[in-house]
């Protein structure tokens, strides 16, 4: 018996030692590989880049002098951010971005890995799931973004824009110097996604604020804060013991309860009146989820439906909200570009106030403007994959099991791809100026099999909102208000953006 115990102890000790040694060996090999990659600044020996100001205030990164940017990007296709001792390797060139994104490699969701942190919030929805489950749901939900489904949404975007204009006009009467644009656009984008995809009529925009919008805002802040404490990042239990963890759980419970309620109401409505789906040429998002059956005839479980509802409410609202805020900011910063877009909107729409589906394809200058705005201020800052096979690129080989990200800011400001990267120049996206550019050089919506399913939805919504706003108002930035870009899941302006809306 004693012999057996000794053997077991020896085996366990051997296994533990073997695991520690191989992990350290792999870690050391990876560190040697990445040591020459460009960095946003010197890393602290313990915290790495996590506690640097640049992580919370991106102004210094966004205003790096061109020579500095050039030095950081010219000879390398990868950059590195140290999350304490964990290197976060980021593709910052189209070649490396393509190598990462065209693979069907999964998103990393193990303990302490980037997407694990979203699991409690978004469950196993389309953004976070992998493998067969992702494949099934992506196939199931793709028809919800068909043009025929998107076309009637233009009416809803216009209705939301009506209220946005009315509120901006009222706010300007109350505070003529300038007004913060955040709450108005937050509720508008939330209302749009709820009405279009989730058949939910909650009169959201008529409320002063909404607990869902407040909860997503705080969740963004708390997730980024959690990432700066490795022990909280790795352990949900430890996180739940902190005050932040408790607050996070409170918001999450609210969000999940809201989604459950919304699903229950739609189920009830469909049960009482099945004809609601009759005559619908194509089903919208929630109805697809409710009625989908797999080959064996089984539908999605309640939890699966809720995960997708949570995912779409977040992914479909916070991102477009971010893009709209940065676009209005850029209108204010670049009055001459604003003017070009204004004249185009007037030409296309004439005496009409409402934007029609047919107008959307004619708003070329606005589209160039929106692309340049998302180049400089990408609403989503990165996406990550877990290598399933070794990857060799640019003289560096990464073993299977390495996490590789694409960093949108580094990529979109690469001076070899975008000369004068800090200059706002929408003509960069004219066909004649971009046909030779690699499609993986501009990735606000990511690319490859896991690209954004909602990009047309969002582009249409942004076009309607922006053209309606700009046709009615001239946009002037409040120069006394500091705009501080921060990473809070999406790229947000920390204290909002203040604008003076002048009636045209
Ligand atoms: C300006 C607005 C938007 C931006 C910048 C944006 C950006 C992105 C990016 C970068 C990804 C990849 C994320 C990752 O790999 O982790 C993504 C995925 C996704 N987006 Fe968007 N998005 C926007 C709007 C929307 C809208 C309006 C919806 C829904 C109506 C939506 C739904 C999704 C979903 C479900 C995914 C996961 C797709 C998959 O993995 O199959 N997004 N988006």
PDB file of N, CA, C and O and ligand atoms in Angstrom, residues 107 115 126-127 134 138 145 193 312 315-316 319-320 323 379-380 383 385 408 444-446 450-454 457-458 462, ligand 1:
ATOM      1  N   UNK A 107     -12.444  31.532 -31.172  1.00  0.00           N
ATOM      2  CA  UNK A 107     -12.117  32.623 -30.263  1.00  0.00           C
ATOM      3  C   UNK A 107     -11.697  32.010 -28.931  1.00  0.00           C
ATOM      4  O   UNK A 107     -12.308  31.035 -28.486  1.00  0.00           O
ATOM      5  N   UNK A 115     -12.245  36.056 -24.455  1.00  0.00           N
ATOM      6  CA  UNK A 115     -13.700  35.962 -24.617  1.00  0.00           C
ATOM      7  C   UNK A 115     -14.400  35.319 -23.411  1.00  0.00           C
ATOM      8  O   UNK A 115     -15.615  35.409 -23.302  1.00  0.00           O
ATOM      9  N   UNK A 126     -23.680  34.464 -30.677  1.00  0.00           N
ATOM     10  CA  UNK A 126     -22.890  34.434 -31.906  1.00  0.00           C
ATOM     11  C   UNK A 126     -21.490  35.053 -31.754  1.00  0.00           C
ATOM     12  O   UNK A 126     -20.539  34.588 -32.373  1.00  0.00           O
ATOM     13  N   UNK A 127     -21.347  36.087 -30.933  1.00  0.00           N
ATOM     14  CA  UNK A 127     -20.021  36.721 -30.800  1.00  0.00           C
ATOM     15  C   UNK A 127     -19.048  35.801 -30.072  1.00  0.00           C
ATOM     16  O   UNK A 127     -17.867  35.739 -30.397  1.00  0.00           O
ATOM     17  N   UNK A 134     -21.716  27.761 -33.250  1.00  0.00           N
ATOM     18  CA  UNK A 134     -21.622  29.031 -33.980  1.00  0.00           C
ATOM     19  C   UNK A 134     -22.091  28.841 -35.429  1.00  0.00           C
ATOM     20  O   UNK A 134     -22.888  29.631 -35.930  1.00  0.00           O
ATOM     21  N   UNK A 138     -25.101  30.927 -36.978  1.00  0.00           N
ATOM     22  CA  UNK A 138     -24.759  31.919 -38.010  1.00  0.00           C
ATOM     23  C   UNK A 138     -25.613  31.640 -39.263  1.00  0.00           C
ATOM     24  O   UNK A 138     -26.160  32.553 -39.874  1.00  0.00           O
ATOM     25  N   UNK A 145     -30.582  39.266 -42.020  1.00  0.00           N
ATOM     26  CA  UNK A 145     -29.899  40.478 -42.492  1.00  0.00           C
ATOM     27  C   UNK A 145     -29.945  40.594 -44.014  1.00  0.00           C
ATOM     28  O   UNK A 145     -29.178  41.332 -44.617  1.00  0.00           O
ATOM     29  N   UNK A 193     -32.577  48.880 -32.438  1.00  0.00           N
ATOM     30  CA  UNK A 193     -32.308  47.424 -32.458  1.00  0.00           C
ATOM     31  C   UNK A 193     -33.488  46.665 -31.842  1.00  0.00           C
ATOM     32  O   UNK A 193     -33.883  45.602 -32.313  1.00  0.00           O
ATOM     33  N   UNK A 312     -27.206  40.284 -29.521  1.00  0.00           N
ATOM     34  CA  UNK A 312     -27.612  41.250 -30.546  1.00  0.00           C
ATOM     35  C   UNK A 312     -27.968  42.603 -29.940  1.00  0.00           C
ATOM     36  O   UNK A 312     -27.737  43.641 -30.564  1.00  0.00           O
ATOM     37  N   UNK A 315     -24.311  43.921 -29.255  1.00  0.00           N
ATOM     38  CA  UNK A 315     -23.499  44.134 -30.469  1.00  0.00           C
ATOM     39  C   UNK A 315     -24.195  45.087 -31.429  1.00  0.00           C
ATOM     40  O   UNK A 315     -23.545  45.806 -32.181  1.00  0.00           O
ATOM     41  N   UNK A 316     -25.533  45.111 -31.410  1.00  0.00           N
ATOM     42  CA  UNK A 316     -26.248  45.921 -32.378  1.00  0.00           C
ATOM     43  C   UNK A 316     -26.529  47.341 -31.907  1.00  0.00           C
ATOM     44  O   UNK A 316     -27.043  48.153 -32.667  1.00  0.00           O
ATOM     45  N   UNK A 319     -22.179  49.463 -30.522  1.00  0.00           N
ATOM     46  CA  UNK A 319     -21.236  49.709 -31.619  1.00  0.00           C
ATOM     47  C   UNK A 319     -21.715  50.858 -32.518  1.00  0.00           C
ATOM     48  O   UNK A 319     -20.955  51.767 -32.832  1.00  0.00           O
ATOM     49  N   UNK A 320     -22.982  50.803 -32.912  1.00  0.00           N
ATOM     50  CA  UNK A 320     -23.500  51.851 -33.795  1.00  0.00           C
ATOM     51  C   UNK A 320     -23.558  53.179 -33.043  1.00  0.00           C
ATOM     52  O   UNK A 320     -23.273  54.243 -33.599  1.00  0.00           O
ATOM     53  N   UNK A 323     -20.123  54.529 -33.217  1.00  0.00           N
ATOM     54  CA  UNK A 323     -19.791  55.050 -34.554  1.00  0.00           C
ATOM     55  C   UNK A 323     -20.467  56.403 -34.790  1.00  0.00           C
ATOM     56  O   UNK A 323     -19.863  57.326 -35.352  1.00  0.00           O
ATOM     57  N   UNK A 379     -15.044  51.586 -33.748  1.00  0.00           N
ATOM     58  CA  UNK A 379     -15.840  51.318 -32.546  1.00  0.00           C
ATOM     59  C   UNK A 379     -15.401  50.046 -31.804  1.00  0.00           C
ATOM     60  O   UNK A 379     -15.374  50.015 -30.588  1.00  0.00           O
ATOM     61  N   UNK A 380     -15.024  49.005 -32.555  1.00  0.00           N
ATOM     62  CA  UNK A 380     -14.515  47.775 -31.904  1.00  0.00           C
ATOM     63  C   UNK A 380     -13.009  47.758 -32.122  1.00  0.00           C
ATOM     64  O   UNK A 380     -12.538  47.917 -33.246  1.00  0.00           O
ATOM     65  N   UNK A 383     -10.087  41.918 -32.238  1.00  0.00           N
ATOM     66  CA  UNK A 383     -10.738  40.605 -32.264  1.00  0.00           C
ATOM     67  C   UNK A 383      -9.626  39.575 -32.155  1.00  0.00           C
ATOM     68  O   UNK A 383      -8.508  39.827 -32.623  1.00  0.00           O
ATOM     69  N   UNK A 385      -8.123  35.329 -31.977  1.00  0.00           N
ATOM     70  CA  UNK A 385      -8.292  33.916 -32.317  1.00  0.00           C
ATOM     71  C   UNK A 385      -7.262  33.065 -31.568  1.00  0.00           C
ATOM     72  O   UNK A 385      -6.174  33.549 -31.242  1.00  0.00           O
ATOM     73  N   UNK A 408      -7.337  47.079 -34.307  1.00  0.00           N
ATOM     74  CA  UNK A 408      -7.853  47.947 -35.372  1.00  0.00           C
ATOM     75  C   UNK A 408      -7.142  49.304 -35.422  1.00  0.00           C
ATOM     76  O   UNK A 408      -6.917  49.845 -36.500  1.00  0.00           O
ATOM     77  N   UNK A 444     -13.196  47.719 -39.641  1.00  0.00           N
ATOM     78  CA  UNK A 444     -14.065  48.084 -38.523  1.00  0.00           C
ATOM     79  C   UNK A 444     -15.054  46.971 -38.207  1.00  0.00           C
ATOM     80  O   UNK A 444     -15.465  46.802 -37.062  1.00  0.00           O
ATOM     81  N   UNK A 445     -15.434  46.214 -39.236  1.00  0.00           N
ATOM     82  CA  UNK A 445     -16.408  45.137 -39.025  1.00  0.00           C
ATOM     83  C   UNK A 445     -15.733  43.768 -39.051  1.00  0.00           C
ATOM     84  O   UNK A 445     -16.387  42.760 -39.267  1.00  0.00           O
ATOM     85  N   UNK A 446     -14.410  43.750 -38.861  1.00  0.00           N
ATOM     86  CA  UNK A 446     -13.632  42.522 -38.960  1.00  0.00           C
ATOM     87  C   UNK A 446     -13.794  41.931 -40.368  1.00  0.00           C
ATOM     88  O   UNK A 446     -14.312  42.602 -41.270  1.00  0.00           O
ATOM     89  N   UNK A 450     -15.866  35.146 -39.402  1.00  0.00           N
ATOM     90  CA  UNK A 450     -16.503  35.721 -38.211  1.00  0.00           C
ATOM     91  C   UNK A 450     -16.694  37.233 -38.369  1.00  0.00           C
ATOM     92  O   UNK A 450     -16.634  37.981 -37.385  1.00  0.00           O
ATOM     93  N   UNK A 451     -16.911  37.693 -39.593  1.00  0.00           N
ATOM     94  CA  UNK A 451     -17.113  39.143 -39.767  1.00  0.00           C
ATOM     95  C   UNK A 451     -18.454  39.556 -39.156  1.00  0.00           C
ATOM     96  O   UNK A 451     -19.266  38.709 -38.770  1.00  0.00           O
ATOM     97  N   UNK A 452     -18.676  40.866 -39.113  1.00  0.00           N
ATOM     98  CA  UNK A 452     -19.883  41.372 -38.454  1.00  0.00           C
ATOM     99  C   UNK A 452     -21.119  41.066 -39.295  1.00  0.00           C
ATOM    100  O   UNK A 452     -21.227  41.511 -40.439  1.00  0.00           O
ATOM    101  N   UNK A 453     -22.059  40.383 -38.701  1.00  0.00           N
ATOM    102  CA  UNK A 453     -23.276  40.014 -39.430  1.00  0.00           C
ATOM    103  C   UNK A 453     -24.183  41.243 -39.618  1.00  0.00           C
ATOM    104  O   UNK A 453     -25.022  41.281 -40.510  1.00  0.00           O
ATOM    105  N   UNK A 454     -23.967  42.263 -38.759  1.00  0.00           N
ATOM    106  CA  UNK A 454     -24.884  43.407 -38.767  1.00  0.00           C
ATOM    107  C   UNK A 454     -24.339  44.629 -39.491  1.00  0.00           C
ATOM    108  O   UNK A 454     -24.865  45.732 -39.326  1.00  0.00           O
ATOM    109  N   UNK A 457     -26.855  46.526 -41.696  1.00  0.00           N
ATOM    110  CA  UNK A 457     -27.847  47.101 -40.784  1.00  0.00           C
ATOM    111  C   UNK A 457     -27.297  48.407 -40.204  1.00  0.00           C
ATOM    112  O   UNK A 457     -27.943  49.461 -40.229  1.00  0.00           O
ATOM    113  N   UNK A 458     -26.065  48.329 -39.692  1.00  0.00           N
ATOM    114  CA  UNK A 458     -25.490  49.496 -39.032  1.00  0.00           C
ATOM    115  C   UNK A 458     -25.184  50.625 -40.010  1.00  0.00           C
ATOM    116  O   UNK A 458     -25.444  51.799 -39.713  1.00  0.00           O
ATOM    117  N   UNK A 462     -26.732  54.276 -39.636  1.00  0.00           N
ATOM    118  CA  UNK A 462     -25.864  55.469 -39.512  1.00  0.00           C
ATOM    119  C   UNK A 462     -26.160  56.475 -40.616  1.00  0.00           C
ATOM    120  O   UNK A 462     -26.210  57.676 -40.374  1.00  0.00           O
TER     121      UNK A 462
HETATM  122  C1  LIG B   1     -20.643  50.380 -36.283  1.00  0.00           C
HETATM  123  C2  LIG B   1     -21.274  49.308 -35.913  1.00  0.00           C
HETATM  124  C3  LIG B   1     -20.621  47.961 -35.744  1.00  0.00           C
HETATM  125  C4  LIG B   1     -19.304  47.630 -35.675  1.00  0.00           C
HETATM  126  C5  LIG B   1     -18.099  48.551 -35.742  1.00  0.00           C
HETATM  127  C6  LIG B   1     -19.235  46.201 -35.506  1.00  0.00           C
HETATM  128  C7  LIG B   1     -18.051  45.489 -35.434  1.00  0.00           C
HETATM  129  C8  LIG B   1     -17.970  44.118 -35.290  1.00  0.00           C
HETATM  130  C9  LIG B   1     -16.745  43.378 -35.190  1.00  0.00           C
HETATM  131  C10 LIG B   1     -15.345  43.973 -35.235  1.00  0.00           C
HETATM  132  C11 LIG B   1     -17.067  42.073 -35.039  1.00  0.00           C
HETATM  133  C12 LIG B   1     -16.115  40.915 -34.786  1.00  0.00           C
HETATM  134  C13 LIG B   1     -16.029  40.778 -33.272  1.00  0.00           C
HETATM  135  C14 LIG B   1     -15.109  39.705 -32.810  1.00  0.00           C
HETATM  136  O1  LIG B   1     -14.566  38.971 -33.619  1.00  0.00           O
HETATM  137  O2  LIG B   1     -14.942  39.590 -31.591  1.00  0.00           O
HETATM  138  C15 LIG B   1     -18.500  41.983 -35.033  1.00  0.00           C
HETATM  139  C16 LIG B   1     -19.209  40.817 -34.897  1.00  0.00           C
HETATM  140  C17 LIG B   1     -20.569  40.777 -34.749  1.00  0.00           C
HETATM  141  N1  LIG B   1     -21.451  41.827 -34.865  1.00  0.00           N
HETATM  142 FE1  LIG B   1     -20.996  43.727 -35.291  1.00  0.00          FE
HETATM  143  N2  LIG B   1     -20.501  45.692 -35.460  1.00  0.00           N
HETATM  144  C18 LIG B   1     -21.389  46.736 -35.617  1.00  0.00           C
HETATM  145  C19 LIG B   1     -22.755  46.651 -35.648  1.00  0.00           C
HETATM  146  C20 LIG B   1     -23.483  45.512 -35.458  1.00  0.00           C
HETATM  147  C21 LIG B   1     -24.921  45.414 -35.500  1.00  0.00           C
HETATM  148  C22 LIG B   1     -25.852  46.572 -35.811  1.00  0.00           C
HETATM  149  C23 LIG B   1     -25.232  44.123 -35.200  1.00  0.00           C
HETATM  150  C24 LIG B   1     -26.577  43.486 -35.101  1.00  0.00           C
HETATM  151  C25 LIG B   1     -27.672  43.985 -35.548  1.00  0.00           C
HETATM  152  C26 LIG B   1     -23.989  43.397 -34.982  1.00  0.00           C
HETATM  153  C27 LIG B   1     -23.897  42.068 -34.638  1.00  0.00           C
HETATM  154  C28 LIG B   1     -22.704  41.361 -34.604  1.00  0.00           C
HETATM  155  C29 LIG B   1     -22.639  39.935 -34.312  1.00  0.00           C
HETATM  156  C30 LIG B   1     -23.788  39.038 -33.935  1.00  0.00           C
HETATM  157  C31 LIG B   1     -21.292  39.567 -34.427  1.00  0.00           C
HETATM  158  C32 LIG B   1     -20.694  38.173 -34.273  1.00  0.00           C
HETATM  159  C33 LIG B   1     -20.613  37.556 -35.666  1.00  0.00           C
HETATM  160  C34 LIG B   1     -20.048  36.152 -35.682  1.00  0.00           C
HETATM  161  O3  LIG B   1     -19.090  35.882 -34.971  1.00  0.00           O
HETATM  162  O4  LIG B   1     -20.567  35.354 -36.452  1.00  0.00           O
HETATM  163  N3  LIG B   1     -22.957  44.275 -35.158  1.00  0.00           N
HETATM  164  N4  LIG B   1     -19.039  43.244 -35.195  1.00  0.00           N
END
